[in-house]
Every structure is written in C-alpha cells, then in structure tokens.
Short mmCIF file of C-alpha atoms in Angstrom, two decimals:
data_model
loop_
_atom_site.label_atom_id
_atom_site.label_comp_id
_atom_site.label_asym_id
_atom_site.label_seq_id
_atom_site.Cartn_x
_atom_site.Cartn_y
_atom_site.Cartn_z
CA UNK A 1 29.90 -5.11 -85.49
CA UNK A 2 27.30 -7.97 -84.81
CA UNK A 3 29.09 -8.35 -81.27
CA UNK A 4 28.18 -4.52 -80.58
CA UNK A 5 25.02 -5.09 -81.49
CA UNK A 6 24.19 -8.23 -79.41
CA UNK A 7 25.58 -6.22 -76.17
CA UNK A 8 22.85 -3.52 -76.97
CA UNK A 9 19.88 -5.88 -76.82
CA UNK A 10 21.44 -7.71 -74.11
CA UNK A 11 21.54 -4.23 -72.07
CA UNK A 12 18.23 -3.41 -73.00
CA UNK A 13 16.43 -6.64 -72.01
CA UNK A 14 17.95 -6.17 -68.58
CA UNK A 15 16.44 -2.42 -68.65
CA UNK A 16 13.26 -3.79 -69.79
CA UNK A 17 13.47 -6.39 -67.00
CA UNK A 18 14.45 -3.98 -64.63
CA UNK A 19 11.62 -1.37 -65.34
CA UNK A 20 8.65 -4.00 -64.95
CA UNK A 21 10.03 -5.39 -61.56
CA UNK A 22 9.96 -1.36 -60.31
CA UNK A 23 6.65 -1.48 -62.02
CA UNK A 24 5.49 -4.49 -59.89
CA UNK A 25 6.81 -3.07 -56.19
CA UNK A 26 5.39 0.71 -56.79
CA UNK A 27 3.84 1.94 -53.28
CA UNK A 28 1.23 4.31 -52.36
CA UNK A 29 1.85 7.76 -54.55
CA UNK A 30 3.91 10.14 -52.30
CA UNK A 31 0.94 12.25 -53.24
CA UNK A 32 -1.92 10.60 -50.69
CA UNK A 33 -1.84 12.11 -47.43
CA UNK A 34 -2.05 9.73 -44.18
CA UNK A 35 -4.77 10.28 -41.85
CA UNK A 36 -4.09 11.74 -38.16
CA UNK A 37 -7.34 11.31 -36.35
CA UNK A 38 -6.54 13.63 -32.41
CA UNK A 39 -8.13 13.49 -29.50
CA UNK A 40 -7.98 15.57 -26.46
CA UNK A 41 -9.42 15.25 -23.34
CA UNK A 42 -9.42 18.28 -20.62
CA UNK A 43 -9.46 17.55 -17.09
CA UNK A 44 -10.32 20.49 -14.94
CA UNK A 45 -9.91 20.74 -11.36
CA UNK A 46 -13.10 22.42 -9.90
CA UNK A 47 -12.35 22.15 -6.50
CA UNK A 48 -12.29 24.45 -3.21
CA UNK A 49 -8.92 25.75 -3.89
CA UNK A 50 -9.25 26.50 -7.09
CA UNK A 51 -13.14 28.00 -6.82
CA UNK A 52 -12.71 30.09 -3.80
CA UNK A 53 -8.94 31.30 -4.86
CA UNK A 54 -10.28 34.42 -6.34
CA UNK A 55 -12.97 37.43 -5.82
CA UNK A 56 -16.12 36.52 -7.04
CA UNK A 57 -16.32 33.12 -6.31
CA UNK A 58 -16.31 30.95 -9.54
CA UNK A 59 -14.25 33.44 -11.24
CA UNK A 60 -11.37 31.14 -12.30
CA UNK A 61 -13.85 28.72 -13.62
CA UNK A 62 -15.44 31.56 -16.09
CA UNK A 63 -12.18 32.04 -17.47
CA UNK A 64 -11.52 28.62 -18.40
CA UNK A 65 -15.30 28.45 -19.61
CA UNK A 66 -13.60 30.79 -21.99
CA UNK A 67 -10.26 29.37 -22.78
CA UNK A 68 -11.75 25.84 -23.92
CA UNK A 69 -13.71 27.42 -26.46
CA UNK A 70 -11.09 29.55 -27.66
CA UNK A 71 -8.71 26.95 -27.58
CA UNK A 72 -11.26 24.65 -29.92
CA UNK A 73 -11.96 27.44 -32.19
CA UNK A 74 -8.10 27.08 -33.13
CA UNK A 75 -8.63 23.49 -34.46
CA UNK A 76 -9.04 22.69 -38.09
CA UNK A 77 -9.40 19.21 -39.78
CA UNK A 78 -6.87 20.20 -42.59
CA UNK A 79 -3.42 19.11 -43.81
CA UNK A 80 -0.62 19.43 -42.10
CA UNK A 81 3.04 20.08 -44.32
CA UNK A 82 1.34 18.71 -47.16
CA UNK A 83 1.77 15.35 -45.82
CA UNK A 84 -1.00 14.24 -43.06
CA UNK A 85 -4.51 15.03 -42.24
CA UNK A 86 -5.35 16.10 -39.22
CA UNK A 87 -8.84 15.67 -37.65
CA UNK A 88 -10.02 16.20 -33.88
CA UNK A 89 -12.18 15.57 -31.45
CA UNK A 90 -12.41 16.12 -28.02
CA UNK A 91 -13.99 15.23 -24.61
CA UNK A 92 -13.52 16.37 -20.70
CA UNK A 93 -14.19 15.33 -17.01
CA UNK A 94 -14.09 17.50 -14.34
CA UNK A 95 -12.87 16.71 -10.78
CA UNK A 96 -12.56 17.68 -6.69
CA UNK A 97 -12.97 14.75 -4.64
CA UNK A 98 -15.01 13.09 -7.10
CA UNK A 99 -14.79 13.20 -11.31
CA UNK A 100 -17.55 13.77 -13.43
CA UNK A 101 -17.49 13.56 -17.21
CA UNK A 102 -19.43 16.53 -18.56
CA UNK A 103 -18.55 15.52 -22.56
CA UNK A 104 -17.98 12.22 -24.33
CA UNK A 105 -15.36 12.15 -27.14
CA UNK A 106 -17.17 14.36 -30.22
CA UNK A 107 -16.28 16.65 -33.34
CA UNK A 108 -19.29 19.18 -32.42
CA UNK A 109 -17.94 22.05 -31.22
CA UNK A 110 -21.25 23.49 -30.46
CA UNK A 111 -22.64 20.68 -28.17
CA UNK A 112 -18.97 20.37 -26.67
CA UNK A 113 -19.49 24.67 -25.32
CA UNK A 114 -22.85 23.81 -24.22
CA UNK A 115 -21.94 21.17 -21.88
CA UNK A 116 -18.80 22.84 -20.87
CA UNK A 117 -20.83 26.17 -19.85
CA UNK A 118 -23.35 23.69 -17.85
CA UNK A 119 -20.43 22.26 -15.71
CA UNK A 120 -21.01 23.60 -11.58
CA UNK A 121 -17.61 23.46 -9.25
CA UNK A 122 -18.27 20.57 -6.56
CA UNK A 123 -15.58 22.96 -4.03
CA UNK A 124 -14.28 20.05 -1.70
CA UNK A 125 -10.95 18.21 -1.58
CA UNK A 126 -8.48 18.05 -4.69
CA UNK A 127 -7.53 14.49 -5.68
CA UNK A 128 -5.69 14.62 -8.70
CA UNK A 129 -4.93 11.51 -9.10
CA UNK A 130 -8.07 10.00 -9.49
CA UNK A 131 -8.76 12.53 -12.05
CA UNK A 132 -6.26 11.69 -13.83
CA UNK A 133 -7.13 8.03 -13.87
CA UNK A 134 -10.51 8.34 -14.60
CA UNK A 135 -9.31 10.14 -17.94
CA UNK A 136 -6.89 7.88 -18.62
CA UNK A 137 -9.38 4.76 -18.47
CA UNK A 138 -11.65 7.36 -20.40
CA UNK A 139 -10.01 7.69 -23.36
CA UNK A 140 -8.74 3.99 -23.60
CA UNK A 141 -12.15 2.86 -23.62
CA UNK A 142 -13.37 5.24 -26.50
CA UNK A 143 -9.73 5.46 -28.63
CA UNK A 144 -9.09 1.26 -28.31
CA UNK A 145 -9.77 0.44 -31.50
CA UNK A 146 -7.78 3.27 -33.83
CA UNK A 147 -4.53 4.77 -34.38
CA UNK A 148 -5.63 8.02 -32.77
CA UNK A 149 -3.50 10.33 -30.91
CA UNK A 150 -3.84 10.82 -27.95
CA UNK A 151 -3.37 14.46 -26.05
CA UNK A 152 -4.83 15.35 -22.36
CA UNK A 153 -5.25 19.21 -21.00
CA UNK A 154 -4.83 19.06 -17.47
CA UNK A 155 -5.97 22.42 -15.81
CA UNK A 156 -5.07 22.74 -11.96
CA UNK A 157 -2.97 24.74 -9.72
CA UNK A 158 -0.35 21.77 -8.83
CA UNK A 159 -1.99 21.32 -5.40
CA UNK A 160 -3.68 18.16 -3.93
CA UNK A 161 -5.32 17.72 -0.36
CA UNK A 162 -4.90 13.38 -0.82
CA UNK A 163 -3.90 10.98 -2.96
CA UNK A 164 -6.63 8.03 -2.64
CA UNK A 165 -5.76 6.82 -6.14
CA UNK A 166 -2.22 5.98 -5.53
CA UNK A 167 -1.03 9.25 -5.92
CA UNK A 168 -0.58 11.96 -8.77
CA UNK A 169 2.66 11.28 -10.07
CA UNK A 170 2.02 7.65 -10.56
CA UNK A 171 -1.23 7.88 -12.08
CA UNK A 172 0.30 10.22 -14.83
CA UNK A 173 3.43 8.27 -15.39
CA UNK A 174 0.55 5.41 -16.19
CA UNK A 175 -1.12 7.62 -18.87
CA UNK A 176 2.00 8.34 -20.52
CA UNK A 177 2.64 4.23 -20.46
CA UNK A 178 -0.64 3.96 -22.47
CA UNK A 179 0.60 6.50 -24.88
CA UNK A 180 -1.18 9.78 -23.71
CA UNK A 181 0.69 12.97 -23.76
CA UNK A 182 -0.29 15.26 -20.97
CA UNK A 183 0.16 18.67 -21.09
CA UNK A 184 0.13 21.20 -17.55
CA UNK A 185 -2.16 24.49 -17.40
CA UNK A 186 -2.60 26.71 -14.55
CA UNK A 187 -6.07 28.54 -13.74
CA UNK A 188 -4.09 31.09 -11.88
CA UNK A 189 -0.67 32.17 -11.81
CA UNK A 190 -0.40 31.01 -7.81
CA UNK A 191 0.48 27.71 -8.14
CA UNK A 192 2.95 24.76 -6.96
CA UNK A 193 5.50 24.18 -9.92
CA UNK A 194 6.36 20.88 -8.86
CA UNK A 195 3.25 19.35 -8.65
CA UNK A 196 2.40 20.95 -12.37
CA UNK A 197 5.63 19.31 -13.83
CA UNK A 198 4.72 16.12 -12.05
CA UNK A 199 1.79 15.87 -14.24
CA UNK A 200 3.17 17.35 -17.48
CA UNK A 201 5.53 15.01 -20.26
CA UNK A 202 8.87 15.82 -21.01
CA UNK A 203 10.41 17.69 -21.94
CA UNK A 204 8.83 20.60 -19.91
CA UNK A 205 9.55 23.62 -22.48
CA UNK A 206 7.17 21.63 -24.31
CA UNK A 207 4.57 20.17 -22.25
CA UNK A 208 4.32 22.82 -19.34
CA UNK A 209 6.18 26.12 -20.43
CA UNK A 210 4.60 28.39 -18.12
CA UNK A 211 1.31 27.72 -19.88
CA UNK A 212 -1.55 29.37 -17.72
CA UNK A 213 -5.46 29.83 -18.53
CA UNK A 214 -4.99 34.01 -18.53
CA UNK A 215 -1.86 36.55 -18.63
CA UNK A 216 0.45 37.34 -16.18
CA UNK A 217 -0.44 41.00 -16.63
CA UNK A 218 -4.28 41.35 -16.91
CA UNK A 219 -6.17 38.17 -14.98
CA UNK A 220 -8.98 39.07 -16.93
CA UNK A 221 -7.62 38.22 -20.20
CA UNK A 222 -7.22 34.42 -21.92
CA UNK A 223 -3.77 33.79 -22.73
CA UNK A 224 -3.86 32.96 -26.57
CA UNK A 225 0.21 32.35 -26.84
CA UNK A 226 -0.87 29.25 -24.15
CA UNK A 227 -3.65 27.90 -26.73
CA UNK A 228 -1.36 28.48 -29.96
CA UNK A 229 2.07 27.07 -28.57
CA UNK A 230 -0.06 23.85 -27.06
CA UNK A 231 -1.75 23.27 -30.15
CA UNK A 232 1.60 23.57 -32.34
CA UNK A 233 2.85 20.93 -30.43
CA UNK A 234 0.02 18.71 -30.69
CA UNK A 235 0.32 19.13 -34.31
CA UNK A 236 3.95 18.48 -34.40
CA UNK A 237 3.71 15.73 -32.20
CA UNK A 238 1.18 13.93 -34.56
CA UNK A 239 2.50 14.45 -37.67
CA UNK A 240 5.93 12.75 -36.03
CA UNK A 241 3.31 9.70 -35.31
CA UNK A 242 1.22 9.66 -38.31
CA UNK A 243 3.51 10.46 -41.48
CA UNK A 244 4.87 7.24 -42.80
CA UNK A 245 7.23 7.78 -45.81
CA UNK A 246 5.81 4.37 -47.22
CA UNK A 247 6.04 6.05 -50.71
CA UNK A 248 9.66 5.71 -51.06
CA UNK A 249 9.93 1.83 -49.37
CA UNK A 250 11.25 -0.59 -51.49
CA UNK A 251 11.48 -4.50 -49.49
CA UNK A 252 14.75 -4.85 -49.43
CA UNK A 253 16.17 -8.86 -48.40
CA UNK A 254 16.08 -10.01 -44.53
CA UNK A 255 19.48 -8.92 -43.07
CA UNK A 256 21.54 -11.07 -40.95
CA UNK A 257 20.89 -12.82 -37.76
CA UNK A 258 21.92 -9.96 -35.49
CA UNK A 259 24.06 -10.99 -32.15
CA UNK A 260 22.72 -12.55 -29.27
CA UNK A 261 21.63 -10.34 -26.88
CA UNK A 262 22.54 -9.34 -23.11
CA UNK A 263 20.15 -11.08 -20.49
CA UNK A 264 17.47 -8.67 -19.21
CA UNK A 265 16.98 -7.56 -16.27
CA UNK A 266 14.77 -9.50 -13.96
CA UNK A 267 10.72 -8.58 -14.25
CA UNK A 268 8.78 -7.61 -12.04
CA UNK A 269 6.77 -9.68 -10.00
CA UNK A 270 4.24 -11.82 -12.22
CA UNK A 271 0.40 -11.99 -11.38
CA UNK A 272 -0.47 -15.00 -8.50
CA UNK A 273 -1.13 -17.95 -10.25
CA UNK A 274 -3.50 -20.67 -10.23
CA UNK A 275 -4.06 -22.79 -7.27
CA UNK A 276 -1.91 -25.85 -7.31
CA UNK A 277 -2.85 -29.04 -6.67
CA UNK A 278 -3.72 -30.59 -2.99
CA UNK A 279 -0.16 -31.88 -1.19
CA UNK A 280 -0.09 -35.07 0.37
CA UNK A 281 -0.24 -34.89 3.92
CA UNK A 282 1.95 -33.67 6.16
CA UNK A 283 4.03 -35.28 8.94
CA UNK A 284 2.40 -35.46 12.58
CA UNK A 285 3.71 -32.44 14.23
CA UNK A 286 5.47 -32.27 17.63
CA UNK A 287 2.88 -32.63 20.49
CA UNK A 288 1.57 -29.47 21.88
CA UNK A 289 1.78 -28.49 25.75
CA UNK A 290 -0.57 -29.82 27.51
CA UNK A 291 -3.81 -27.06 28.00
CA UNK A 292 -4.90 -25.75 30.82
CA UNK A 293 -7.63 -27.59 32.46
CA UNK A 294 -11.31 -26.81 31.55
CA UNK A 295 -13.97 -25.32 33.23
CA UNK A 296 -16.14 -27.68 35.32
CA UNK A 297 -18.88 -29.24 33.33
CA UNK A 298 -22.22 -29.43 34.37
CA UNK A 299 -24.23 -32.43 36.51
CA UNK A 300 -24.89 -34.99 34.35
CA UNK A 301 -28.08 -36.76 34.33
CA UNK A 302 -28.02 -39.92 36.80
CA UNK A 303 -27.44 -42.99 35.05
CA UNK A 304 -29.31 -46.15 34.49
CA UNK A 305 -28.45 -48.64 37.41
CA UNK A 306 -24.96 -50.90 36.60
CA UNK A 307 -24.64 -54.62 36.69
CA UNK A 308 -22.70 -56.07 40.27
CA UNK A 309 -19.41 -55.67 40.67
CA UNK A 310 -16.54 -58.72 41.20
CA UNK A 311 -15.71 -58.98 44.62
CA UNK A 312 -13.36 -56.67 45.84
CA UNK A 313 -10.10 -57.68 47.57
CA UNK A 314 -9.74 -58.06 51.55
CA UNK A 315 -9.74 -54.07 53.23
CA UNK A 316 -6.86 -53.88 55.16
CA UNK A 317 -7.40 -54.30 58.83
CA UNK A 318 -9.48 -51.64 61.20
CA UNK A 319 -8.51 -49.39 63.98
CA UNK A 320 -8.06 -51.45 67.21
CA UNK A 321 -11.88 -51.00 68.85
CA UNK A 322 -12.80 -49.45 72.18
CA UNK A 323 -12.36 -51.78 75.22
CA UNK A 324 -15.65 -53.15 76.20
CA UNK A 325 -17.55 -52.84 79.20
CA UNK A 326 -16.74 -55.44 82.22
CA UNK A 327 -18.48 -58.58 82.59
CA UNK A 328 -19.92 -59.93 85.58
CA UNK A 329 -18.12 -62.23 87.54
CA UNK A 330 -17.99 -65.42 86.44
CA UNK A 331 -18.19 -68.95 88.96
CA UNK A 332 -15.22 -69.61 90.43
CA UNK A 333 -13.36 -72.70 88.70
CA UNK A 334 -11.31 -75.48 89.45
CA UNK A 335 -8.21 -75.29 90.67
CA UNK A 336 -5.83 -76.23 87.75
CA UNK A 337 -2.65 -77.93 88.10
CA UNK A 338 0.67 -75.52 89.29
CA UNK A 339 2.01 -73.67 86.62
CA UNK A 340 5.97 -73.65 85.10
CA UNK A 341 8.03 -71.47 86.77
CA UNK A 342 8.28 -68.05 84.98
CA UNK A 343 10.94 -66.04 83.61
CA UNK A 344 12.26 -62.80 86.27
CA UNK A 345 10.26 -60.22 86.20
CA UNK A 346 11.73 -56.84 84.78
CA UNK A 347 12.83 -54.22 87.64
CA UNK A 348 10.07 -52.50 89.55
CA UNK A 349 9.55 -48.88 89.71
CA UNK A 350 11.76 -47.10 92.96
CA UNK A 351 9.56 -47.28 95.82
CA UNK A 352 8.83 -44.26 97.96
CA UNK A 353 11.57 -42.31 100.44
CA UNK A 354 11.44 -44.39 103.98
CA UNK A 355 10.77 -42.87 107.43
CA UNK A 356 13.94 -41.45 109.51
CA UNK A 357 15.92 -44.18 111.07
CA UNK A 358 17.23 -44.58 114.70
CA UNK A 359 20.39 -42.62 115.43
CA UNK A 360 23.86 -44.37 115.78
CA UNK A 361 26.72 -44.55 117.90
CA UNK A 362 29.23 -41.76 118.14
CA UNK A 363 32.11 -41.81 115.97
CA UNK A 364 35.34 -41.18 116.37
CA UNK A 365 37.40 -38.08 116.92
CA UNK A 366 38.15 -36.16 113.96
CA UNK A 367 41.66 -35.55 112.44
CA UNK A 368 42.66 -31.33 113.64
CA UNK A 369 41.61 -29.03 111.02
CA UNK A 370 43.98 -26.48 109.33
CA UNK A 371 44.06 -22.82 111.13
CA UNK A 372 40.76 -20.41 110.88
CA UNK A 373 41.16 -17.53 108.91
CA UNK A 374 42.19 -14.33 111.59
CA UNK A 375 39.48 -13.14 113.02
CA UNK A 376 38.42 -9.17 113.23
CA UNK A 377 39.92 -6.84 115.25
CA UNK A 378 37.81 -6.74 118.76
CA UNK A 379 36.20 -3.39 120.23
CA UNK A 380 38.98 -1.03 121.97
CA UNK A 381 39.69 -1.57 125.27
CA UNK A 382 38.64 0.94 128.21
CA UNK A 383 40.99 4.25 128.97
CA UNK A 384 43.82 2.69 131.45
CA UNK A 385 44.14 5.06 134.68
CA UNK A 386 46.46 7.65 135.35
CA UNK A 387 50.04 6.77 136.59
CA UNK A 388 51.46 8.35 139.24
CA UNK A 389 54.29 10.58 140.09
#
C-alpha cells in the first residue's frame, strides 16, 4: 500500500514538471494572424504598336485606364483563411523607348486613378527590357527593407523593336532572381505568345493563362475573369510566403552532423580584383629590327670654330703631272770620258718593202709536164667536092 502510493506522487511530480516546462516554451497563440504586406507594380507598354494598333488612336490605352482601376477596386486589406493579413499597395511605370514612372508605391487608390488617367502614350520603339528593369530596380529600392511581396503586371502585346537593355528574357529572369513574380497581360488579343510567356513566371496556367485587358468577344468590354483569377493567385501566392505555423513549434535538439556534401559546380566568373602589386622588372627583350631610316633633318646652325687638328698621315702619291714645256738649249759641255759598252739593243721595227731588183740569169729547163686536159672539138670542116664517076 505505501509503495502504491509513493508511485502516485512520483508520477505526478513528473506531470507537474512536465506541465511547467510546456508552460515555459508556449509560442505565439495560433490565434494572431501574420502580416502580408503586397505590392504590385504595373508596367504598361505605351508604345507605337500598341497606340496605333486600333481605331481611334489611344483606344487600347482607355481600356487599360479602365482595367487598373477595376483591378484595384478588387483589393481589400483583410484576412486571408483566417490565418494572414493581407495589405496592398501599388505603383506603375510606363514605357516605349523610354520609361516613365507615373506612381510611386502608395495605398491611395484615389491619387493612384488620378495619375494613371494623366499618363500620355510616348508612340516610338518598344524596349521591353528596359522596362522591365527599370521596375525591377523600382521596387527594390522602395520594398528593401520589409518582408513584402512582391507581384509585377506587365501589360504588352509580346512584341519588341530592340533590346538595348540586354534583352527581355534576361531582364525578367533577373526580377524573378530578386523575388518578383511577374505576371503577362495583353492589351489586345493580337499578340506574340512567346514573347508574353518570356516575361511571365511559371508555371504559365498561372502567371499568363490567356489573361488579356478586354474579352475575346466584345473589345469594348474589361475582362473581369483576368482581374479575379490574377488576384487569386496573388493571394495564394502570399499566404504560401507569409503564414508561418510558429504556433505549433516546439525547439526540438540539433540533429546530427548530416553527410558531407558533393563538390559544387564551378562559379561563375568572380568580379576583377584589386590591382596587384608592381612586378620586378622584366628581362631585356630580343632586339628589334633595325627601323627604317629617318627623314632628313634640318640644317643645323653653324658651329663655333674647332681647335687644330693632329697632323694627318702622308696622302698617297698624285697623278703623274703634265710634261713641261721645253727648255732652251743649254751650252754645250765637255766632252766626258767614253762610256761602257751597252747591252744589245731589242729588235727594231721591219723596215719598209725595197725597190725591184735586177733580173737574173735563165734557169734551167723544166722537167715535161703531165698531158693537158683534151681540148674542144674544133669548127667543122668545109663540104669536100663531088667524086666522080
């Protein structure tokens, strides 16, 4: 019996124990609702082909004049599933070949319209892109401090005449890196598809869907199944972000050291760094061909007078001069003793031909010379007479 007993207070001093450390760790009431602050930002594309795609001019831009508004009359700062609150706010920029931001990020509806129906189209080229970055470096620079998300309401027809901001598909790829979600809408219902879906997340049932600024069967008419399907997803899409079920967390003890992971793949290229520090030196390098010889200077200005020069060495010896001109006779001197007798002279030149000698004596009879060659035959003879009988 006293055994049984000490077992029950043991088990309820455990309870007891138990209770106040659940006491201690109790969270946030499941009751309090998070806070969902949205923003949206709508880029419209006022340019030529969008303006002038229609009868009257500036027709297409009257009917989104009237989808915005309709489209913010639709948003409530209430809760959403009992769980979140949602509040919005919105701004927009407008866009051709140049952007222009006709409303900062605000909650008044009223002053939002007004500067929306003050917007004119600018009707020139169609660069997308650098709408889209504008916004994107728009809503960074107002959202950077808060959890707010972030939603974009791109209206344009797909089509772009340049890409001077490195080109429409990359410049919404780098919204959604920064966490914007960009939904698609076309003015008109003649547009290019791929160019809308470019621009638009995924996945497209959600983010592009057909969505246009009027119906397919009256042009005249705003499309309100566009405005409430958009706006259903932005709500879905931030309550996903925003509703924390930190009511039912309990710290639990660190797990275990998980495995080591696979290498990653290889970065991309970082930013240039620093300058480094000055090398030493560098070897001579091999000598250059020789350059082609300057132009000719100018005269220089004559110079001062030198010192004397050494002497020079001995010239080599002159031309052999002209003979001189004969001198007179001189007096005639003594005789001088006989002279050695010289060497022969060298042979003289052959004298001239001599006159015709005397003739000689006869010789003697020559030796019979070998037979003539025979002669012609001689002239006929004269007619012989007649013989007689």
């Amino acid at each position: 019996m006293l055994g049984n007993s000490f077992l029950v207070l043991l088990l309820g001093g455990m309870f007891g124990t138990l209770m106040g450390q659940a006491d201690v760790a109790v969270t946030p009431s499941c009751k309090d609702k998070s806070n969902c602050p949205i923003s949206i930002h709508f880029l419209i594309d006022t340019s030529e082909s969008i303006i002038l795609q229609t009868a009257p001019i500036q027709s297409l831009l009257e009917n989104i004049k009237e989808f915005i508004p309709m489209f913010l009359n639709k948003l409530k700062d209430e809760p959403y599933l009992n769980q979140v609150s949602l509040t919005w706010q919105f701004a927009g920029l407008h866009y051709s070949d140049e952007v222009k931001v006709y409303s900062q990020l605000t909650n008044d509806k009223n002053k939002y319209i007004q500067d929306l129906k003050a917007i004119q189209y600018i009707g020139r080229g169609t660069f997308t892109d650098c709408g889209i970055s504008n916004m994107t470096n728009d809503i960074l620079r107002q959202t950077r401090d808060t959890n707010t998300v972030k939603f974009a309401v791109v209206i344009t027809d797909g089509h772009v005449t340049g890409s001077p901001c490195g080109g429409m598909k990359d410049r919404a790829e780098k919204a959604r890196d920064h966490g914007i979600k960009l939904f698609a809408v076309a003015p008109s219902h003649d547009v290019y598809e791929q160019g809308l879906r470019e621009i638009a997340n995924v996945p497209h049932e959600l983010y592009r869907s057909n969505y246009a600024v009027t119906t397919s069967q009256d042009l005249l008419k705003i499309d309100e199944a566009t405005i409430d399907k958009i706006i259903q997803v932005m709500k879905h899409e931030a309550f996903a972000e925003c509703y924390k079920m930190s009511c039912l967390e309990i710290p639990g003890p660190p797990g275990p050291a998980g495995y080591r992971g696979q290498k990653g793949a290889k970065g991309n290229a970082g930013e240039p760094g620093d300058p480094g520090d000055k090398g030493r030196q560098g070897d001579p390098g091999i000598e250059g061909p020789i350059g082609y010889p300057g132009p000719k200077g100018a005269p220089g200005m004559k110079g001062e007078k030198g010192d004397y020069g050494g002497d020079g060495r001995k010239g080599a010896a002159g031309l052999a001069g002209r003979n001189g001109t004969d001198g007179q006779k001189g007096k005639l001197g003594r005789i001088g003793p006989p002279g050695c007798k010289g060497d022969p002279g060298s042979r003289g030149p052959d004298g001239y031909p001599g006159g015709v000698g005397d003739r000689g004596e006869e010789g003697d009879p020559g030796v019979k010379g070998d037979p003539g060659r025979p002669g012609k035959s001689g002239p006929p003879g004269p007619i012989g007479e007649i013989g007689r009988a």
